């Protein structure tokens, strides 16, 4: 079986370094909010190109705390609207609604799969306070027009970078393109921890201080609580592991880009649609989605041929039961993506032979 993602093999590529990092934590006897967290925050901020990085427990917390921080600063309040892509993982939407903010869903383009920036202005109202873009599948969701729109209307530009570690726009990495960004380090990400972990990056000192306090029960000083906060802290073990992985991130992304190039050049089945190819700087290929009207049959065919795949995602947010008041809404491009998308093996350890087997099987599908 060619796995979609073989975490065991990927981890063993640098197994000795991870063991050394974990042992360092064990020997220190310090497991939360210590030197490993401080070092990773410093290194990741430098990598992204921001002044501040706040390590938290997971990507959803990072998204939630980012907007909660803006609420505590008085920039947002209950009932304000946040423009988000209709085609995204549900965590993006949950973070908005958990903050008592209103998600305004905007369709993606079929070619690019990301939010249609040309549609954003028509969704802006007096209650709009921000735009949350999602660099889905590892593809850039930003362009200069979006930056201009946000400046023109005084909107906070926020990034969901859960799938875009290392992606860039004109030399600026995702996570530094807007006012603030949320990152997920779930184990399967391009930069993944050994458990759940996340971070917020920003150049806004006040926002960074508010988020750091909110993630620590609302406390900036021991036993003194300025906010009604939460417990969202990255473990020292995960911080140490992530700092090792960060050294190899660009190299790993280049391997993904090489595999993607092979797929683009060799998948020729007329039943299969590939996403529009964009510059490698703009895509770190967290996933390689392909599209087929007979998606479920294709998935079963590939399984029979020893190839593991996954659907990202079978049900769009507006059709989920937890948002049942939206279930009658229609977002046809989003629904088409979710009905046809299939992710094929994409990671830094897929061999040339395995890539050929994947392509040959896809091309044989009828």
GROMACS .gro file of C-alpha atoms in nm:
model
  366
    1UNK     CA    1   0.000   0.000   0.000
    2UNK     CA    2   0.130   0.343  -0.096
    3UNK     CA    3   0.020   0.553   0.201
    4UNK     CA    4  -0.119   0.901   0.170
    5UNK     CA    5   0.116   0.996   0.454
    6UNK     CA    6   0.356   0.756   0.628
    7UNK     CA    7   0.430   0.943   0.950
    8UNK     CA    8   0.639   0.661   1.091
    9UNK     CA    9   0.885   0.670   0.801
   10UNK     CA   10   0.888   1.050   0.792
   11UNK     CA   11   0.963   1.065   1.165
   12UNK     CA   12   1.245   0.813   1.142
   13UNK     CA   13   1.427   1.028   0.885
   14UNK     CA   14   1.547   1.241   1.179
   15UNK     CA   15   1.466   1.001   1.462
   16UNK     CA   16   1.791   1.050   1.651
   17UNK     CA   17   1.748   1.427   1.658
   18UNK     CA   18   1.394   1.393   1.792
   19UNK     CA   19   1.510   1.153   2.062
   20UNK     CA   20   1.782   1.398   2.162
   21UNK     CA   21   1.529   1.682   2.176
   22UNK     CA   22   1.280   1.481   2.384
   23UNK     CA   23   1.556   1.361   2.619
   24UNK     CA   24   1.664   1.721   2.668
   25UNK     CA   25   1.313   1.802   2.790
   26UNK     CA   26   1.303   1.499   3.017
   27UNK     CA   27   1.638   1.583   3.171
   28UNK     CA   28   1.538   1.945   3.223
   29UNK     CA   29   1.236   1.849   3.433
   30UNK     CA   30   1.050   2.148   3.281
   31UNK     CA   31   0.750   2.057   3.065
   32UNK     CA   32   0.549   2.377   3.002
   33UNK     CA   33   0.639   2.737   2.916
   34UNK     CA   34   1.012   2.684   2.933
   35UNK     CA   35   1.320   2.731   2.720
   36UNK     CA   36   1.201   2.500   2.441
   37UNK     CA   37   0.887   2.709   2.388
   38UNK     CA   38   1.084   3.033   2.392
   39UNK     CA   39   1.338   2.898   2.145
   40UNK     CA   40   1.075   2.768   1.903
   41UNK     CA   41   0.877   3.091   1.921
   42UNK     CA   42   1.191   3.288   1.841
   43UNK     CA   43   1.295   3.058   1.555
   44UNK     CA   44   0.949   3.033   1.401
   45UNK     CA   45   0.892   3.408   1.415
   46UNK     CA   46   1.226   3.458   1.240
   47UNK     CA   47   1.133   3.197   0.978
   48UNK     CA   48   0.791   3.350   0.913
   49UNK     CA   49   0.922   3.706   0.925
   50UNK     CA   50   0.718   3.848   1.214
   51UNK     CA   51   0.813   4.015   1.539
   52UNK     CA   52   0.606   3.785   1.758
   53UNK     CA   53   0.505   3.419   1.782
   54UNK     CA   54   0.283   3.284   2.058
   55UNK     CA   55   0.283   2.907   2.096
   56UNK     CA   56  -0.054   2.755   2.188
   57UNK     CA   57  -0.210   2.412   2.223
   58UNK     CA   58  -0.352   2.362   1.873
   59UNK     CA   59  -0.457   2.531   1.551
   60UNK     CA   60  -0.821   2.585   1.648
   61UNK     CA   61  -0.712   2.763   1.966
   62UNK     CA   62  -0.479   2.979   1.757
   63UNK     CA   63  -0.768   3.083   1.533
   64UNK     CA   64  -0.999   3.145   1.827
   65UNK     CA   65  -0.743   3.338   2.032
   66UNK     CA   66  -0.649   3.558   1.738
   67UNK     CA   67  -1.004   3.694   1.707
   68UNK     CA   68  -1.063   3.686   2.082
   69UNK     CA   69  -0.757   3.907   2.115
   70UNK     CA   70  -0.905   4.160   1.876
   71UNK     CA   71  -1.227   4.158   2.079
   72UNK     CA   72  -1.041   4.227   2.403
   73UNK     CA   73  -0.864   4.517   2.228
   74UNK     CA   74  -1.200   4.661   2.119
   75UNK     CA   75  -1.131   4.611   1.749
   76UNK     CA   76  -1.412   4.354   1.717
   77UNK     CA   77  -1.729   4.296   1.915
   78UNK     CA   78  -2.016   4.046   1.926
   79UNK     CA   79  -2.212   4.041   1.600
   80UNK     CA   80  -1.934   4.178   1.380
   81UNK     CA   81  -1.883   4.005   1.047
   82UNK     CA   82  -1.575   3.817   0.930
   83UNK     CA   83  -1.541   3.725   0.563
   84UNK     CA   84  -1.422   3.365   0.524
   85UNK     CA   85  -1.397   3.117   0.236
   86UNK     CA   86  -1.691   2.883   0.192
   87UNK     CA   87  -1.441   2.612   0.096
   88UNK     CA   88  -1.241   2.546   0.412
   89UNK     CA   89  -1.198   2.304   0.699
   90UNK     CA   90  -1.463   2.369   0.960
   91UNK     CA   91  -1.214   2.489   1.225
   92UNK     CA   92  -1.197   2.826   1.049
   93UNK     CA   93  -1.573   2.871   1.085
   94UNK     CA   94  -1.586   2.737   1.441
   95UNK     CA   95  -1.330   2.992   1.556
   96UNK     CA   96  -1.547   3.274   1.419
   97UNK     CA   97  -1.876   3.157   1.570
   98UNK     CA   98  -1.717   3.067   1.907
   99UNK     CA   99  -1.623   3.434   1.930
  100UNK     CA  100  -1.986   3.537   1.871
  101UNK     CA  101  -1.881   3.681   1.536
  102UNK     CA  102  -2.069   3.621   1.212
  103UNK     CA  103  -1.901   3.427   0.928
  104UNK     CA  104  -1.978   3.566   0.582
  105UNK     CA  105  -1.901   3.287   0.337
  106UNK     CA  106  -1.748   3.372  -0.001
  107UNK     CA  107  -1.708   3.122  -0.282
  108UNK     CA  108  -1.368   3.012  -0.411
  109UNK     CA  109  -1.272   3.004  -0.776
  110UNK     CA  110  -1.280   2.662  -0.942
  111UNK     CA  111  -0.937   2.721  -1.098
  112UNK     CA  112  -0.753   2.833  -0.785
  113UNK     CA  113  -0.965   2.662  -0.513
  114UNK     CA  114  -0.906   2.959  -0.281
  115UNK     CA  115  -1.141   3.244  -0.188
  116UNK     CA  116  -1.246   3.454  -0.489
  117UNK     CA  117  -1.084   3.787  -0.404
  118UNK     CA  118  -1.285   3.959  -0.677
  119UNK     CA  119  -1.604   3.882  -0.480
  120UNK     CA  120  -1.489   4.013  -0.142
  121UNK     CA  121  -1.581   4.380  -0.173
  122UNK     CA  122  -1.945   4.304  -0.257
  123UNK     CA  123  -1.976   4.121   0.078
  124UNK     CA  124  -1.840   4.408   0.288
  125UNK     CA  125  -2.097   4.581   0.511
  126UNK     CA  126  -2.069   4.835   0.794
  127UNK     CA  127  -2.039   4.538   1.033
  128UNK     CA  128  -1.745   4.378   0.850
  129UNK     CA  129  -1.432   4.392   1.064
  130UNK     CA  130  -1.200   4.139   0.906
  131UNK     CA  131  -1.116   3.892   0.633
  132UNK     CA  132  -0.986   3.546   0.724
  133UNK     CA  133  -0.814   3.380   0.430
  134UNK     CA  134  -0.723   3.012   0.432
  135UNK     CA  135  -0.423   2.889   0.234
  136UNK     CA  136  -0.599   2.559   0.167
  137UNK     CA  137  -0.407   2.254   0.040
  138UNK     CA  138  -0.084   2.458   0.076
  139UNK     CA  139  -0.183   2.701  -0.202
  140UNK     CA  140  -0.152   3.077  -0.159
  141UNK     CA  141  -0.484   3.253  -0.097
  142UNK     CA  142  -0.340   3.606  -0.101
  143UNK     CA  143  -0.266   3.863  -0.369
  144UNK     CA  144  -0.190   4.234  -0.364
  145UNK     CA  145  -0.550   4.321  -0.451
  146UNK     CA  146  -0.667   4.162  -0.126
  147UNK     CA  147  -0.416   4.363   0.073
  148UNK     CA  148  -0.540   4.682  -0.095
  149UNK     CA  149  -0.906   4.594  -0.024
  150UNK     CA  150  -0.839   4.544   0.346
  151UNK     CA  151  -0.648   4.871   0.373
  152UNK     CA  152  -0.915   5.061   0.181
  153UNK     CA  153  -1.195   4.939   0.410
  154UNK     CA  154  -0.996   4.930   0.735
  155UNK     CA  155  -1.034   4.553   0.777
  156UNK     CA  156  -0.809   4.322   0.975
  157UNK     CA  157  -0.646   4.073   0.737
  158UNK     CA  158  -0.608   3.738   0.914
  159UNK     CA  159  -0.452   3.419   0.780
  160UNK     CA  160  -0.533   3.057   0.851
  161UNK     CA  161  -0.194   2.897   0.781
  162UNK     CA  162  -0.281   2.547   0.901
  163UNK     CA  163  -0.176   2.399   0.566
  164UNK     CA  164   0.078   2.647   0.432
  165UNK     CA  165   0.401   2.625   0.633
  166UNK     CA  166   0.671   2.775   0.412
  167UNK     CA  167   0.442   2.907   0.139
  168UNK     CA  168   0.516   3.263   0.023
  169UNK     CA  169   0.391   3.556  -0.186
  170UNK     CA  170   0.665   3.767  -0.348
  171UNK     CA  171   0.915   3.654  -0.088
  172UNK     CA  172   0.689   3.710   0.214
  173UNK     CA  173   0.581   3.392   0.390
  174UNK     CA  174   0.225   3.313   0.480
  175UNK     CA  175   0.184   3.410   0.842
  176UNK     CA  176   0.338   3.751   0.774
  177UNK     CA  177   0.114   3.872   0.490
  178UNK     CA  178  -0.165   4.014   0.703
  179UNK     CA  179  -0.217   4.160   1.049
  180UNK     CA  180  -0.205   3.825   1.228
  181UNK     CA  181  -0.209   3.455   1.147
  182UNK     CA  182  -0.298   3.122   1.304
  183UNK     CA  183  -0.088   2.809   1.251
  184UNK     CA  184  -0.158   2.442   1.320
  185UNK     CA  185   0.115   2.189   1.390
  186UNK     CA  186  -0.107   1.880   1.386
  187UNK     CA  187   0.120   1.578   1.318
  188UNK     CA  188   0.014   1.543   0.953
  189UNK     CA  189   0.105   1.901   0.858
  190UNK     CA  190   0.413   2.000   0.658
  191UNK     CA  191   0.547   2.116   0.995
  192UNK     CA  192   0.392   1.877   1.243
  193UNK     CA  193   0.439   1.814   1.614
  194UNK     CA  194   0.416   1.481   1.795
  195UNK     CA  195   0.072   1.587   1.918
  196UNK     CA  196  -0.157   1.885   1.878
  197UNK     CA  197   0.012   2.225   1.878
  198UNK     CA  198  -0.042   2.568   1.724
  199UNK     CA  199   0.079   2.928   1.718
  200UNK     CA  200  -0.019   3.284   1.635
  201UNK     CA  201   0.223   3.512   1.449
  202UNK     CA  202   0.192   3.890   1.427
  203UNK     CA  203   0.384   4.218   1.428
  204UNK     CA  204   0.132   4.369   1.670
  205UNK     CA  205   0.291   4.381   2.017
  206UNK     CA  206  -0.035   4.454   2.200
  207UNK     CA  207  -0.217   4.170   2.026
  208UNK     CA  208   0.067   3.929   2.108
  209UNK     CA  209   0.056   4.022   2.476
  210UNK     CA  210  -0.322   3.986   2.494
  211UNK     CA  211  -0.316   3.645   2.323
  212UNK     CA  212  -0.034   3.520   2.545
  213UNK     CA  213  -0.235   3.617   2.852
  214UNK     CA  214  -0.561   3.472   2.718
  215UNK     CA  215  -0.388   3.139   2.650
  216UNK     CA  216  -0.261   3.134   3.010
  217UNK     CA  217  -0.598   3.157   3.189
  218UNK     CA  218  -0.608   3.531   3.120
  219UNK     CA  219  -0.302   3.597   3.334
  220UNK     CA  220  -0.005   3.824   3.263
  221UNK     CA  221   0.119   3.791   3.622
  222UNK     CA  222   0.097   3.480   3.839
  223UNK     CA  223  -0.240   3.458   4.014
  224UNK     CA  224  -0.352   3.791   3.868
  225UNK     CA  225  -0.616   3.756   3.594
  226UNK     CA  226  -0.691   4.041   3.357
  227UNK     CA  227  -0.911   3.837   3.122
  228UNK     CA  228  -1.142   3.538   3.142
  229UNK     CA  229  -0.891   3.320   2.962
  230UNK     CA  230  -0.829   2.957   2.880
  231UNK     CA  231  -0.556   2.698   2.911
  232UNK     CA  232  -0.387   2.669   2.573
  233UNK     CA  233  -0.017   2.597   2.598
  234UNK     CA  234   0.227   2.405   2.379
  235UNK     CA  235   0.421   2.133   2.557
  236UNK     CA  236   0.798   2.164   2.584
  237UNK     CA  237   0.827   1.831   2.403
  238UNK     CA  238   0.633   1.952   2.101
  239UNK     CA  239   0.827   2.279   2.092
  240UNK     CA  240   1.157   2.090   2.094
  241UNK     CA  241   1.041   1.854   1.818
  242UNK     CA  242   0.908   2.139   1.603
  243UNK     CA  243   1.237   2.325   1.631
  244UNK     CA  244   1.412   2.020   1.484
  245UNK     CA  245   1.157   1.985   1.205
  246UNK     CA  246   1.177   2.354   1.120
  247UNK     CA  247   1.537   2.307   1.003
  248UNK     CA  248   1.418   2.066   0.733
  249UNK     CA  249   1.092   2.236   0.632
  250UNK     CA  250   1.215   2.405   0.314
  251UNK     CA  251   1.392   2.088   0.202
  252UNK     CA  252   1.080   1.880   0.266
  253UNK     CA  253   0.864   2.130   0.076
  254UNK     CA  254   1.100   2.114  -0.222
  255UNK     CA  255   1.055   1.736  -0.230
  256UNK     CA  256   0.678   1.786  -0.232
  257UNK     CA  257   0.709   2.038  -0.517
  258UNK     CA  258   0.917   1.791  -0.718
  259UNK     CA  259   0.652   1.521  -0.670
  260UNK     CA  260   0.377   1.766  -0.768
  261UNK     CA  261   0.564   1.853  -1.088
  262UNK     CA  262   0.572   1.482  -1.176
  263UNK     CA  263   0.198   1.454  -1.118
  264UNK     CA  264   0.125   1.761  -1.331
  265UNK     CA  265   0.341   1.635  -1.616
  266UNK     CA  266   0.217   1.277  -1.620
  267UNK     CA  267  -0.147   1.256  -1.510
  268UNK     CA  268  -0.326   1.250  -1.848
  269UNK     CA  269  -0.661   1.086  -1.778
  270UNK     CA  270  -0.936   1.304  -1.937
  271UNK     CA  271  -1.171   1.209  -1.651
  272UNK     CA  272  -0.939   1.381  -1.405
  273UNK     CA  273  -0.913   1.757  -1.351
  274UNK     CA  274  -0.600   1.894  -1.187
  275UNK     CA  275  -0.596   2.224  -0.997
  276UNK     CA  276  -0.444   2.516  -1.183
  277UNK     CA  277  -0.067   2.494  -1.151
  278UNK     CA  278   0.092   2.792  -0.976
  279UNK     CA  279   0.451   2.886  -0.897
  280UNK     CA  280   0.626   2.665  -0.643
  281UNK     CA  281   0.682   2.963  -0.412
  282UNK     CA  282   0.304   2.991  -0.391
  283UNK     CA  283   0.235   2.625  -0.315
  284UNK     CA  284   0.391   2.391  -0.059
  285UNK     CA  285   0.154   2.106  -0.150
  286UNK     CA  286   0.018   2.009   0.190
  287UNK     CA  287  -0.221   1.805  -0.022
  288UNK     CA  288  -0.239   1.729  -0.394
  289UNK     CA  289  -0.610   1.740  -0.478
  290UNK     CA  290  -0.743   1.594  -0.800
  291UNK     CA  291  -1.105   1.618  -0.916
  292UNK     CA  292  -1.331   1.362  -1.077
  293UNK     CA  293  -1.707   1.342  -1.128
  294UNK     CA  294  -1.679   0.972  -1.042
  295UNK     CA  295  -1.471   1.048  -0.733
  296UNK     CA  296  -1.596   0.763  -0.514
  297UNK     CA  297  -1.540   0.508  -0.788
  298UNK     CA  298  -1.191   0.649  -0.846
  299UNK     CA  299  -1.110   0.622  -0.477
  300UNK     CA  300  -1.221   0.259  -0.468
  301UNK     CA  301  -1.023   0.183  -0.787
  302UNK     CA  302  -0.707   0.335  -0.639
  303UNK     CA  303  -0.758   0.141  -0.315
  304UNK     CA  304  -0.779  -0.182  -0.515
  305UNK     CA  305  -0.451  -0.082  -0.678
  306UNK     CA  306  -0.278  -0.032  -0.344
  307UNK     CA  307  -0.298   0.348  -0.326
  308UNK     CA  308  -0.433   0.524  -0.019
  309UNK     CA  309  -0.631   0.846  -0.071
  310UNK     CA  310  -0.845   1.081   0.137
  311UNK     CA  311  -1.126   1.326   0.065
  312UNK     CA  312  -1.064   1.686   0.177
  313UNK     CA  313  -1.351   1.734   0.260
  314UNK     CA  314  -1.668   1.531   0.192
  315UNK     CA  315  -1.915   1.784   0.341
  316UNK     CA  316  -1.867   2.164   0.320
  317UNK     CA  317  -1.921   2.372   0.637
  318UNK     CA  318  -2.257   2.513   0.526
  319UNK     CA  319  -2.398   2.160   0.490
  320UNK     CA  320  -2.285   2.037   0.833
  321UNK     CA  321  -2.546   1.958   1.098
  322UNK     CA  322  -2.376   2.188   1.351
  323UNK     CA  323  -2.463   2.481   1.121
  324UNK     CA  324  -2.804   2.351   1.020
  325UNK     CA  325  -2.948   2.701   0.976
  326UNK     CA  326  -2.719   2.730   0.671
  327UNK     CA  327  -2.810   2.394   0.519
  328UNK     CA  328  -3.044   2.547   0.262
  329UNK     CA  329  -2.778   2.789   0.134
  330UNK     CA  330  -2.618   2.725  -0.202
  331UNK     CA  331  -2.249   2.765  -0.278
  332UNK     CA  332  -2.222   2.570  -0.604
  333UNK     CA  333  -1.845   2.598  -0.660
  334UNK     CA  334  -1.773   2.492  -0.303
  335UNK     CA  335  -2.018   2.204  -0.335
  336UNK     CA  336  -1.858   2.095  -0.663
  337UNK     CA  337  -1.515   2.092  -0.500
  338UNK     CA  338  -1.637   1.887  -0.205
  339UNK     CA  339  -1.820   1.643  -0.434
  340UNK     CA  340  -1.522   1.579  -0.663
  341UNK     CA  341  -1.203   1.629  -0.455
  342UNK     CA  342  -0.967   1.340  -0.385
  343UNK     CA  343  -0.621   1.381  -0.229
  344UNK     CA  344  -0.351   1.148  -0.359
  345UNK     CA  345  -0.019   1.059  -0.187
  346UNK     CA  346   0.179   1.379  -0.131
  347UNK     CA  347   0.474   1.400   0.104
  348UNK     CA  348   0.852   1.421   0.103
  349UNK     CA  349   0.919   1.044   0.108
  350UNK     CA  350   0.713   0.926  -0.191
  351UNK     CA  351   0.964   0.750  -0.417
  352UNK     CA  352   0.987   0.783  -0.796
  353UNK     CA  353   0.857   0.427  -0.832
  354UNK     CA  354   0.562   0.496  -0.603
  355UNK     CA  355   0.483   0.818  -0.788
  356UNK     CA  356   0.482   0.627  -1.116
  357UNK     CA  357   0.248   0.364  -0.970
  358UNK     CA  358   0.009   0.638  -0.854
  359UNK     CA  359   0.010   0.805  -1.195
  360UNK     CA  360  -0.026   0.478  -1.387
  361UNK     CA  361  -0.326   0.376  -1.176
  362UNK     CA  362  -0.495   0.714  -1.219
  363UNK     CA  363  -0.440   0.707  -1.594
  364UNK     CA  364  -0.593   0.357  -1.616
  365UNK     CA  365  -0.915   0.460  -1.444
  366UNK     CA  366  -1.219   0.455  -1.676
   0.00000   0.00000   0.00000
